[in-house]
mmCIF file of C-alpha atoms in Angstrom:
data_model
loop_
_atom_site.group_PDB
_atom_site.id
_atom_site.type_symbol
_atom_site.label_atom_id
_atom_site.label_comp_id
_atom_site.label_asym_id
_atom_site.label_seq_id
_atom_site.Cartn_x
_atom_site.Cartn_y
_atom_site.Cartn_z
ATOM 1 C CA UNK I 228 -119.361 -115.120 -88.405
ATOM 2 C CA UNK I 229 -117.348 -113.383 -90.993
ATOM 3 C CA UNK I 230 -115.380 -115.776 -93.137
ATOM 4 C CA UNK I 231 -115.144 -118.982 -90.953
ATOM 5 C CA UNK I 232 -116.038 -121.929 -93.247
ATOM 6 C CA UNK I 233 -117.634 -124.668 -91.514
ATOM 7 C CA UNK I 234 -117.380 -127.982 -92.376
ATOM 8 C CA UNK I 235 -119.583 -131.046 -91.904
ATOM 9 C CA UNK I 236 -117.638 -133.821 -89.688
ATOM 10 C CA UNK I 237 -118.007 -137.466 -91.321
ATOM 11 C CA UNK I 238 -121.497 -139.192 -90.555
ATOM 12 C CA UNK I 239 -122.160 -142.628 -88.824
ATOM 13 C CA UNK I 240 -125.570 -143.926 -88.513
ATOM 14 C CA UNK I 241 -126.043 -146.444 -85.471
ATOM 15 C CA UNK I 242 -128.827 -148.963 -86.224
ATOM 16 C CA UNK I 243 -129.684 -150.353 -82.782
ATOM 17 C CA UNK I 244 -131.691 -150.630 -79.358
ATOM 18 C CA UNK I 245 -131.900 -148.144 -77.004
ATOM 19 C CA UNK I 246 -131.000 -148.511 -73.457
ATOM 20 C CA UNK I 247 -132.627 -146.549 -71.114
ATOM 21 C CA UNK I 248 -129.832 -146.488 -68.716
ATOM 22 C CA UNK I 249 -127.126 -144.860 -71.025
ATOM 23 C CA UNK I 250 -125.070 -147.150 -70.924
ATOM 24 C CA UNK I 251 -125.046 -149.155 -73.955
ATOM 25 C CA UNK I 252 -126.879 -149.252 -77.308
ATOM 26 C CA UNK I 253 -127.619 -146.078 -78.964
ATOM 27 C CA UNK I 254 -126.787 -144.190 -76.050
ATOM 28 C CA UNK I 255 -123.080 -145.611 -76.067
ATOM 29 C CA UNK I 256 -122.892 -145.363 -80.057
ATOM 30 C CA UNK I 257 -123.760 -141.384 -80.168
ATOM 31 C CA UNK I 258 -121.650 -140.845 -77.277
ATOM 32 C CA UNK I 259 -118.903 -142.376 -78.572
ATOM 33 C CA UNK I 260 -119.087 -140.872 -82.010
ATOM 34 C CA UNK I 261 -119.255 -137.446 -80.482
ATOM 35 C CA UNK I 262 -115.796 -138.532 -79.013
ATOM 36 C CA UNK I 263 -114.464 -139.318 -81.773
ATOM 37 C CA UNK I 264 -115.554 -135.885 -83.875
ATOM 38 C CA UNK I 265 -117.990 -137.687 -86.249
ATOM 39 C CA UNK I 266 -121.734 -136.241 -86.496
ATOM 40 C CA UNK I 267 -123.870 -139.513 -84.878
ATOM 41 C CA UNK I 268 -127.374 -140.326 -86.072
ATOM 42 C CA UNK I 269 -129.737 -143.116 -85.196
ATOM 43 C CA UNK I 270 -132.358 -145.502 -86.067
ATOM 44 C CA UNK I 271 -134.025 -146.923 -83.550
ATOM 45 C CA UNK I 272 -134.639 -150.659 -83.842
ATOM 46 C CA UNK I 273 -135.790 -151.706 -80.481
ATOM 47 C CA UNK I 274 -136.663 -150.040 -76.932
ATOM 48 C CA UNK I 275 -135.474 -151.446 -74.185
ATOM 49 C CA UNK I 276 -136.065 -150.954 -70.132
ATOM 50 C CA UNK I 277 -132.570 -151.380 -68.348
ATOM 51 C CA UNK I 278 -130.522 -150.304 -65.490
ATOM 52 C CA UNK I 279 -126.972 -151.474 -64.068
ATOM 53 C CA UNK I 280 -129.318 -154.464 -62.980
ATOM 54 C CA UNK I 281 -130.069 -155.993 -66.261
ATOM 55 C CA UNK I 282 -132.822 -155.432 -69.014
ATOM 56 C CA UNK I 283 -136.215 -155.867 -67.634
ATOM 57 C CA UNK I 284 -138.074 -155.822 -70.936
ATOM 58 C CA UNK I 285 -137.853 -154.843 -74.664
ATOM 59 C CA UNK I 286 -140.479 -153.988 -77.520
ATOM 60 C CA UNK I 287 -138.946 -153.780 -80.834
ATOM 61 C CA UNK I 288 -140.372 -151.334 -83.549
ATOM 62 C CA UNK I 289 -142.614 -152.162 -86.421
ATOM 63 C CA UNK I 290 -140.606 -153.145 -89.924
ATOM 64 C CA UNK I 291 -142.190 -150.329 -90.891
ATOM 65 C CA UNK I 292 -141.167 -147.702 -88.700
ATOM 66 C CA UNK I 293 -137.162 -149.045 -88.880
ATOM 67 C CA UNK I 294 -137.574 -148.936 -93.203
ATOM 68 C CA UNK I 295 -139.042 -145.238 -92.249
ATOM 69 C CA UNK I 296 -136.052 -144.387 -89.890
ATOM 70 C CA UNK I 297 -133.505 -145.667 -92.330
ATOM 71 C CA UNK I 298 -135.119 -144.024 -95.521
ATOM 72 C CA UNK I 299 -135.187 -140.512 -94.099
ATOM 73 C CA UNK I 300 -131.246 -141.057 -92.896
ATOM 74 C CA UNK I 301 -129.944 -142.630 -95.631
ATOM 75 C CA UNK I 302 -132.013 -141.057 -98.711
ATOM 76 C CA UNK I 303 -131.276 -137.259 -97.312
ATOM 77 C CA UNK I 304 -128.193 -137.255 -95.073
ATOM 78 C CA UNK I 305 -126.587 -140.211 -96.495
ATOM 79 C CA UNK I 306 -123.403 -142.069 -94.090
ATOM 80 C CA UNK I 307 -119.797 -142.413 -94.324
ATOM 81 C CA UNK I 308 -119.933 -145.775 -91.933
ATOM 82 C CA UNK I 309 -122.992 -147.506 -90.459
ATOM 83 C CA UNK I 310 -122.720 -149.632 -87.321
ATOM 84 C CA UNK I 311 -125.488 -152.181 -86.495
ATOM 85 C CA UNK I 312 -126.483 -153.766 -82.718
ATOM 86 C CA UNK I 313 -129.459 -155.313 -81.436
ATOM 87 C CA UNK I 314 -131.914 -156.040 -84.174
ATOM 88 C CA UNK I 315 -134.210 -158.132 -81.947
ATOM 89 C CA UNK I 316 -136.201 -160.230 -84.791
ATOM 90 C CA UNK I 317 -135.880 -162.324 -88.250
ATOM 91 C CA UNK I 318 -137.679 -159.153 -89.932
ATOM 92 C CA UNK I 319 -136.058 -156.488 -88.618
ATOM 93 C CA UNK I 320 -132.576 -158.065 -89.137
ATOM 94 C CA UNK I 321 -133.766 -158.425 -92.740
ATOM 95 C CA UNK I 322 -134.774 -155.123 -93.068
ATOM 96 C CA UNK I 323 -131.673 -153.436 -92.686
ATOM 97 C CA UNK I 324 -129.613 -156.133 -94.453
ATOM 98 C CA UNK I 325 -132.017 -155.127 -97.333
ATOM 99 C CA UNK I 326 -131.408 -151.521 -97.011
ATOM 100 C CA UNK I 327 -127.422 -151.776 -96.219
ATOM 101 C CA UNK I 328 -126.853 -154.455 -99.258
ATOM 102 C CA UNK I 329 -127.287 -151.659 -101.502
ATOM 103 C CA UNK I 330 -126.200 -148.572 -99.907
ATOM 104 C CA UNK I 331 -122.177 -148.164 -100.522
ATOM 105 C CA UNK I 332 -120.441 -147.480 -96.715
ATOM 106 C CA UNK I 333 -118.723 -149.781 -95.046
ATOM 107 C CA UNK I 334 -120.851 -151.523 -91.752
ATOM 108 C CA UNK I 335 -119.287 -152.597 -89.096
ATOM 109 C CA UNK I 336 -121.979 -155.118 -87.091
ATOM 110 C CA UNK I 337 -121.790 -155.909 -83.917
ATOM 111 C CA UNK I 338 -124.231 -158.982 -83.899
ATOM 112 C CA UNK I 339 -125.636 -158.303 -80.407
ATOM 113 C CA UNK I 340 -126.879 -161.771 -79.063
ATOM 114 C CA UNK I 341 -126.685 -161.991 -75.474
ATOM 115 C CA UNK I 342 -126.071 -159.516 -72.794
ATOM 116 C CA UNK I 343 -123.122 -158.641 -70.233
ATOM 117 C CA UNK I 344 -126.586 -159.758 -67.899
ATOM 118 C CA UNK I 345 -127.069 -162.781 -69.659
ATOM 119 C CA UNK I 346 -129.799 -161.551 -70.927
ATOM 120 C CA UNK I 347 -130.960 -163.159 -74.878
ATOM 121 C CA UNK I 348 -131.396 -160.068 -76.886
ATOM 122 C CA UNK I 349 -131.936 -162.077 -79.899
ATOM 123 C CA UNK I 350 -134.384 -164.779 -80.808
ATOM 124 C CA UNK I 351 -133.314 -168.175 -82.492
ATOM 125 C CA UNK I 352 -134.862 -167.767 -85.257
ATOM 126 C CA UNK I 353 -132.743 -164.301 -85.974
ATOM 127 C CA UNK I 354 -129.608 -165.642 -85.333
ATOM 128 C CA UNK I 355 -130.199 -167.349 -88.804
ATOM 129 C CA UNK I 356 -131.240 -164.408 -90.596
ATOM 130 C CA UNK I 357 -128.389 -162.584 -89.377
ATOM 131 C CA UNK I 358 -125.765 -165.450 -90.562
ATOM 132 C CA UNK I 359 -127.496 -165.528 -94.303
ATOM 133 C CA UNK I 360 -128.461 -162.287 -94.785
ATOM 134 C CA UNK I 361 -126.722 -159.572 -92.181
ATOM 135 C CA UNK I 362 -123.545 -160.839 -92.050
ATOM 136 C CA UNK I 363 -122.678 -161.305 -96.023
ATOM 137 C CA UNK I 364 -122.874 -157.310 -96.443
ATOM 138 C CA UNK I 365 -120.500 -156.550 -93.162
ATOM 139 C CA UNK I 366 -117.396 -155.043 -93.827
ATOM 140 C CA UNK I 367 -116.461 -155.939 -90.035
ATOM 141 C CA UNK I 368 -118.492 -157.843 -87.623
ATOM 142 C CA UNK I 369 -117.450 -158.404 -83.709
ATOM 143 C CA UNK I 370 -118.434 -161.081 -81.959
ATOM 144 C CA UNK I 371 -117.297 -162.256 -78.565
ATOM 145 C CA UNK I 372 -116.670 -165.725 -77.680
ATOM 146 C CA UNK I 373 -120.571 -166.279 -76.446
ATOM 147 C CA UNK I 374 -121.286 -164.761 -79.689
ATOM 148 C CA UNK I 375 -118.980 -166.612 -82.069
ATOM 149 C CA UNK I 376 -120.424 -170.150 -80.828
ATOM 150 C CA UNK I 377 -124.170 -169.058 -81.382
ATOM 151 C CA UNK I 378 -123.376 -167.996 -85.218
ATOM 152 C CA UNK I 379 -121.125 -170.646 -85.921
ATOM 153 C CA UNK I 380 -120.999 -173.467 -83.322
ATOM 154 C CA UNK I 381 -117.353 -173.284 -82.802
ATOM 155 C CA UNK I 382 -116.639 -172.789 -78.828
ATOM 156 C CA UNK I 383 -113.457 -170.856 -78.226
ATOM 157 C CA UNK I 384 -111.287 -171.954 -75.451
ATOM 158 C CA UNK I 385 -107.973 -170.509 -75.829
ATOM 159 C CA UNK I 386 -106.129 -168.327 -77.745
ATOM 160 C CA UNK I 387 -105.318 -171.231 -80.110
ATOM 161 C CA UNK I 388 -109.174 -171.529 -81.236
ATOM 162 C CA UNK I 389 -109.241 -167.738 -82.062
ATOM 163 C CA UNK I 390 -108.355 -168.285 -85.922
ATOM 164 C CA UNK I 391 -110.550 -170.888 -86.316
ATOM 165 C CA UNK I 392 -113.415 -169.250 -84.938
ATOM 166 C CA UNK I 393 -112.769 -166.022 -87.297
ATOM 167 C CA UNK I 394 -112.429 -168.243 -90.415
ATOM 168 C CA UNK I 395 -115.994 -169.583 -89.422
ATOM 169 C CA UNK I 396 -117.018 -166.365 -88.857
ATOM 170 C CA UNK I 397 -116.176 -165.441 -92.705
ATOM 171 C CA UNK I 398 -117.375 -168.362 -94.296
ATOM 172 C CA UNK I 399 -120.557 -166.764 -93.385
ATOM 173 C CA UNK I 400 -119.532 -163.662 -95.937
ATOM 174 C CA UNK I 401 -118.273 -160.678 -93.891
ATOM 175 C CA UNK I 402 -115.125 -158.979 -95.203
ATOM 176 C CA UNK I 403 -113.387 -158.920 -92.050
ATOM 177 C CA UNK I 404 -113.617 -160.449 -88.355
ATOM 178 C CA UNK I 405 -112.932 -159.321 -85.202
ATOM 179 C CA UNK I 406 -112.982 -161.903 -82.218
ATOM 180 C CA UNK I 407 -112.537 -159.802 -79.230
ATOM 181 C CA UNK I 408 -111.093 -162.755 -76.543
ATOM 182 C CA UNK I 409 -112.205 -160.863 -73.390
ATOM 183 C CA UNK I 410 -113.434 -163.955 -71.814
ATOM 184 C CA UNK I 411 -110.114 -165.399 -72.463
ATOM 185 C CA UNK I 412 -108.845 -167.562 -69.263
ATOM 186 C CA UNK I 413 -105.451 -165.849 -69.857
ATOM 187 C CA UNK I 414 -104.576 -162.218 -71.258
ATOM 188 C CA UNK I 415 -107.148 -161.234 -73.110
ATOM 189 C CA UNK I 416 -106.419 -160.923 -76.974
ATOM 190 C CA UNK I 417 -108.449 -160.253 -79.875
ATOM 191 C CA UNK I 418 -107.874 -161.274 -83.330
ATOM 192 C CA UNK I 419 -108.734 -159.392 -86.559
ATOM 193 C CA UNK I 420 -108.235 -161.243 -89.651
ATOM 194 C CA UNK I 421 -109.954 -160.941 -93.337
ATOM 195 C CA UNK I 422 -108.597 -164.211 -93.872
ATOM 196 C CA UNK I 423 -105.340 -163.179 -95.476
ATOM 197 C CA UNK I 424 -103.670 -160.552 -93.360
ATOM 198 C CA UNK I 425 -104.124 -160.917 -89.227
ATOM 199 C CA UNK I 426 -103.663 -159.075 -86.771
ATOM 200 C CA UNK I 427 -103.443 -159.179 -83.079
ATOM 201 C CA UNK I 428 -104.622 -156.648 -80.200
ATOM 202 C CA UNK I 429 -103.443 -157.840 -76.605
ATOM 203 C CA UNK I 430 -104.514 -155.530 -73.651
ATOM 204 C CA UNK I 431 -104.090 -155.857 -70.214
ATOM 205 C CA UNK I 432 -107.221 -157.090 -67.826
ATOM 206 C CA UNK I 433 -108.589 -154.384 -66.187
ATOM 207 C CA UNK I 434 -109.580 -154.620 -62.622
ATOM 208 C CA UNK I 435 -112.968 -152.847 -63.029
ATOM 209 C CA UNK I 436 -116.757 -154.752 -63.397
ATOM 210 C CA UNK I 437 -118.042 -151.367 -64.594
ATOM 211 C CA UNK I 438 -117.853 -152.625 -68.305
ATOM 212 C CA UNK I 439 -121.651 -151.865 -69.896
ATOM 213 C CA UNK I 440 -121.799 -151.345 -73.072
ATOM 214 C CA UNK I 441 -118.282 -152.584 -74.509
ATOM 215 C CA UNK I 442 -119.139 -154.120 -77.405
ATOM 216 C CA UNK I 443 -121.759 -151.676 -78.705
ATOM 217 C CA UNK I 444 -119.128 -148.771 -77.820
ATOM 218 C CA UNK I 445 -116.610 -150.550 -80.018
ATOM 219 C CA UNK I 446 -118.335 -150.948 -82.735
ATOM 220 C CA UNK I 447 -119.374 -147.606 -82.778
ATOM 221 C CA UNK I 448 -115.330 -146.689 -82.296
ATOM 222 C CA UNK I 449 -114.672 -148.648 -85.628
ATOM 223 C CA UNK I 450 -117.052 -147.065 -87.894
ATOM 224 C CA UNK I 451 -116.546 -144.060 -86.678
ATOM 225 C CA UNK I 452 -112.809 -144.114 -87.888
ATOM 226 C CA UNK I 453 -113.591 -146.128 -90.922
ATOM 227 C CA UNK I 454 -115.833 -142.750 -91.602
ATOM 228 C CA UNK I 455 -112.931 -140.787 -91.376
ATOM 229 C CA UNK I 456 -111.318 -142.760 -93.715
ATOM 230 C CA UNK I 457 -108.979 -145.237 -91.905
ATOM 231 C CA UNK I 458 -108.855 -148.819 -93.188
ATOM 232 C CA UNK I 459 -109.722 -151.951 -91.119
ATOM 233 C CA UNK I 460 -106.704 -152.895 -89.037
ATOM 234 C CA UNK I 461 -105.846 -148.335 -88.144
ATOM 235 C CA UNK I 462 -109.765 -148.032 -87.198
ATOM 236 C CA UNK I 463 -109.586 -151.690 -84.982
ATOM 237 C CA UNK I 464 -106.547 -150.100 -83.636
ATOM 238 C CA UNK I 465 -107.350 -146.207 -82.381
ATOM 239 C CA UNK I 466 -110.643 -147.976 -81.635
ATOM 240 C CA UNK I 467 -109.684 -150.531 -79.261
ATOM 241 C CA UNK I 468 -107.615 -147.790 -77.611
ATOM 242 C CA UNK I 469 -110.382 -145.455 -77.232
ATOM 243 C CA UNK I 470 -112.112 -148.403 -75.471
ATOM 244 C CA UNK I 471 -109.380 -149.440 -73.335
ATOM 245 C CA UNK I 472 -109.053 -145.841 -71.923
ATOM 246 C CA UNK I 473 -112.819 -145.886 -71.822
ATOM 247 C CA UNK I 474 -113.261 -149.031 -69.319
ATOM 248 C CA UNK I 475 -109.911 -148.108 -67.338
ATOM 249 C CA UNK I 476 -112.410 -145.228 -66.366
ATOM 250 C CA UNK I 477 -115.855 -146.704 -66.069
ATOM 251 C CA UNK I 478 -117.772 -145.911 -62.982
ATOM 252 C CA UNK I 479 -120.072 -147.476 -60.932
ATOM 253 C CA UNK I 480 -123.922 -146.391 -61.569
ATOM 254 C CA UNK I 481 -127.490 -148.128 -59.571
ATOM 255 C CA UNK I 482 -126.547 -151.109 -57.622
ATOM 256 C CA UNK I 483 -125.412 -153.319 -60.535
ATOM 257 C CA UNK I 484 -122.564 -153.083 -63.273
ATOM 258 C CA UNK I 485 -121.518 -149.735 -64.118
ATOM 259 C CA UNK I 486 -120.605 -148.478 -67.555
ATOM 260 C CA UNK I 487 -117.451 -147.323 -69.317
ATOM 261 C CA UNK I 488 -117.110 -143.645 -69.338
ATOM 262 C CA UNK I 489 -117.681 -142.496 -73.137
ATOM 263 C CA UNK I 490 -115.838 -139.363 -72.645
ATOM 264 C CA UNK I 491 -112.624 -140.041 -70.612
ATOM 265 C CA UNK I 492 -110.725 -137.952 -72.731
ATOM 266 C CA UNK I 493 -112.402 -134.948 -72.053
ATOM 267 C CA UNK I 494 -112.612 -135.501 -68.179
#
């Protein structure tokens, strides 16, 4: 190779569920990182079985084997940004808040409660662990509408209601909030806020259903920026724009919803 130096691209670890259609989950999170030019790696919190249909059945891992997972990630490859998805259970959501409360990058969570299907990927009882213990050690988390009302009770109806749901959303301790107002009635906007500065990202509704894994590509758009160094607002930004261009191009997969196409700048 002569005298090429190489250099190691920023790191993001994905803590999440896998989804065996490729769609979403850890599929969507390592494909998106590779997009963006960071190295992705991934512990594996839950297995599901999905298609474009829906998820026909998950089987989350032990404790154990997620502590494992993030011990051999974390303790010899360390990461610049960690993102986290479905967690599944109480324990498991603990877990990782345990292991993230002490390590230093910033985590962007993306508290995964119910699916594009409808689908409950989380059980009651976890919804509370992640609002005490999850939550307080995100520098970001991104809820949608469905999942703002499940952490906090407050049901978003218009654009007016966005603030008040993010202020909820950080009385329960992350740094920063992003309510992403898809399900708007109107133009969708989404509102970013830390509770001091606030920002707003409008885009125009796209006229495509082929929308899996949004929210879980994201998330994974945000910390993979924030690992290359970009604050909050610059990584919401180039992240929401990745996505944007990413669902103008989704494609139609099975017989159900499609997903957004992870590399439409290459294609």
């Amino acid at each position: 190779m002569g005298d090429m130096t190489v250099t190691t691209p920023p790191c993001v670890l994905t803590i999440a569920g896998s989804d065996s259609g490729g769609g979403a989950g850890i599929q969507a999170d390592l494909k998106t990182m590779l997009a963006l030019g960071v190295h992705g790696m991934s512990v594996i919190a839950a297995v599901t079985a999905q298609n474009s249909l829906g998820v026909q059945g998950y089987w989350e891992l032990p404790a154990e084997a997620v502590r494992a997972q993030l011990d051999s990630v974390l303790g010899d490859i360390g990461a610049q940004a960690i993102k986290t998805g479905m967690l599944a259970s109480p324990e498991l959501v603990e877990t990782v808040a345990v292991a993230l409360g002490s390590y230093g990058a910033p985590v962007v969570v993306d508290p995964v409660g119910v699916s594009k299907h409808g689908d409950t990927l989380l059980v009651p009882e976890a919804v509370e662990t992640l609002r005490t213990q999850l939550l307080p050690v995100a520098t970001i988390v991104t809820p949608n509408l469905w999942e703002v009302e499940q952490l906090t009770s407050v049901k978003v109806e218009d654009e007016r209601d966005l603030r008040r749901a993010a202020d909820a959303v950080l009385a329960l301790g992350p740094a920063w909030a992003l309510i992403k107002g898809g399900h708007l009635p109107d133009e969708p906007v989404d509102l970013l806020t830390d509770g001091t500065s606030e920002y707003r990202f409008g885009a125009e509704r796209l006229d495509n259903r082929h929308t899996h894994g949004t929210g879980c590509t994201l998330a994974s758009a945000i910390a993979s920026h924030l690992a290359r160094g970009e604050d909050v607002p610059s990584a919401v930004e180039q992240a929401k724009a990745y996505v944007t261009g990413a669902i103008a191009r989704g494609f139609p997969l099975g017989t159900g919803i499609g997903p957004v196409d992870h590399a439409w700048q290459w294609r």
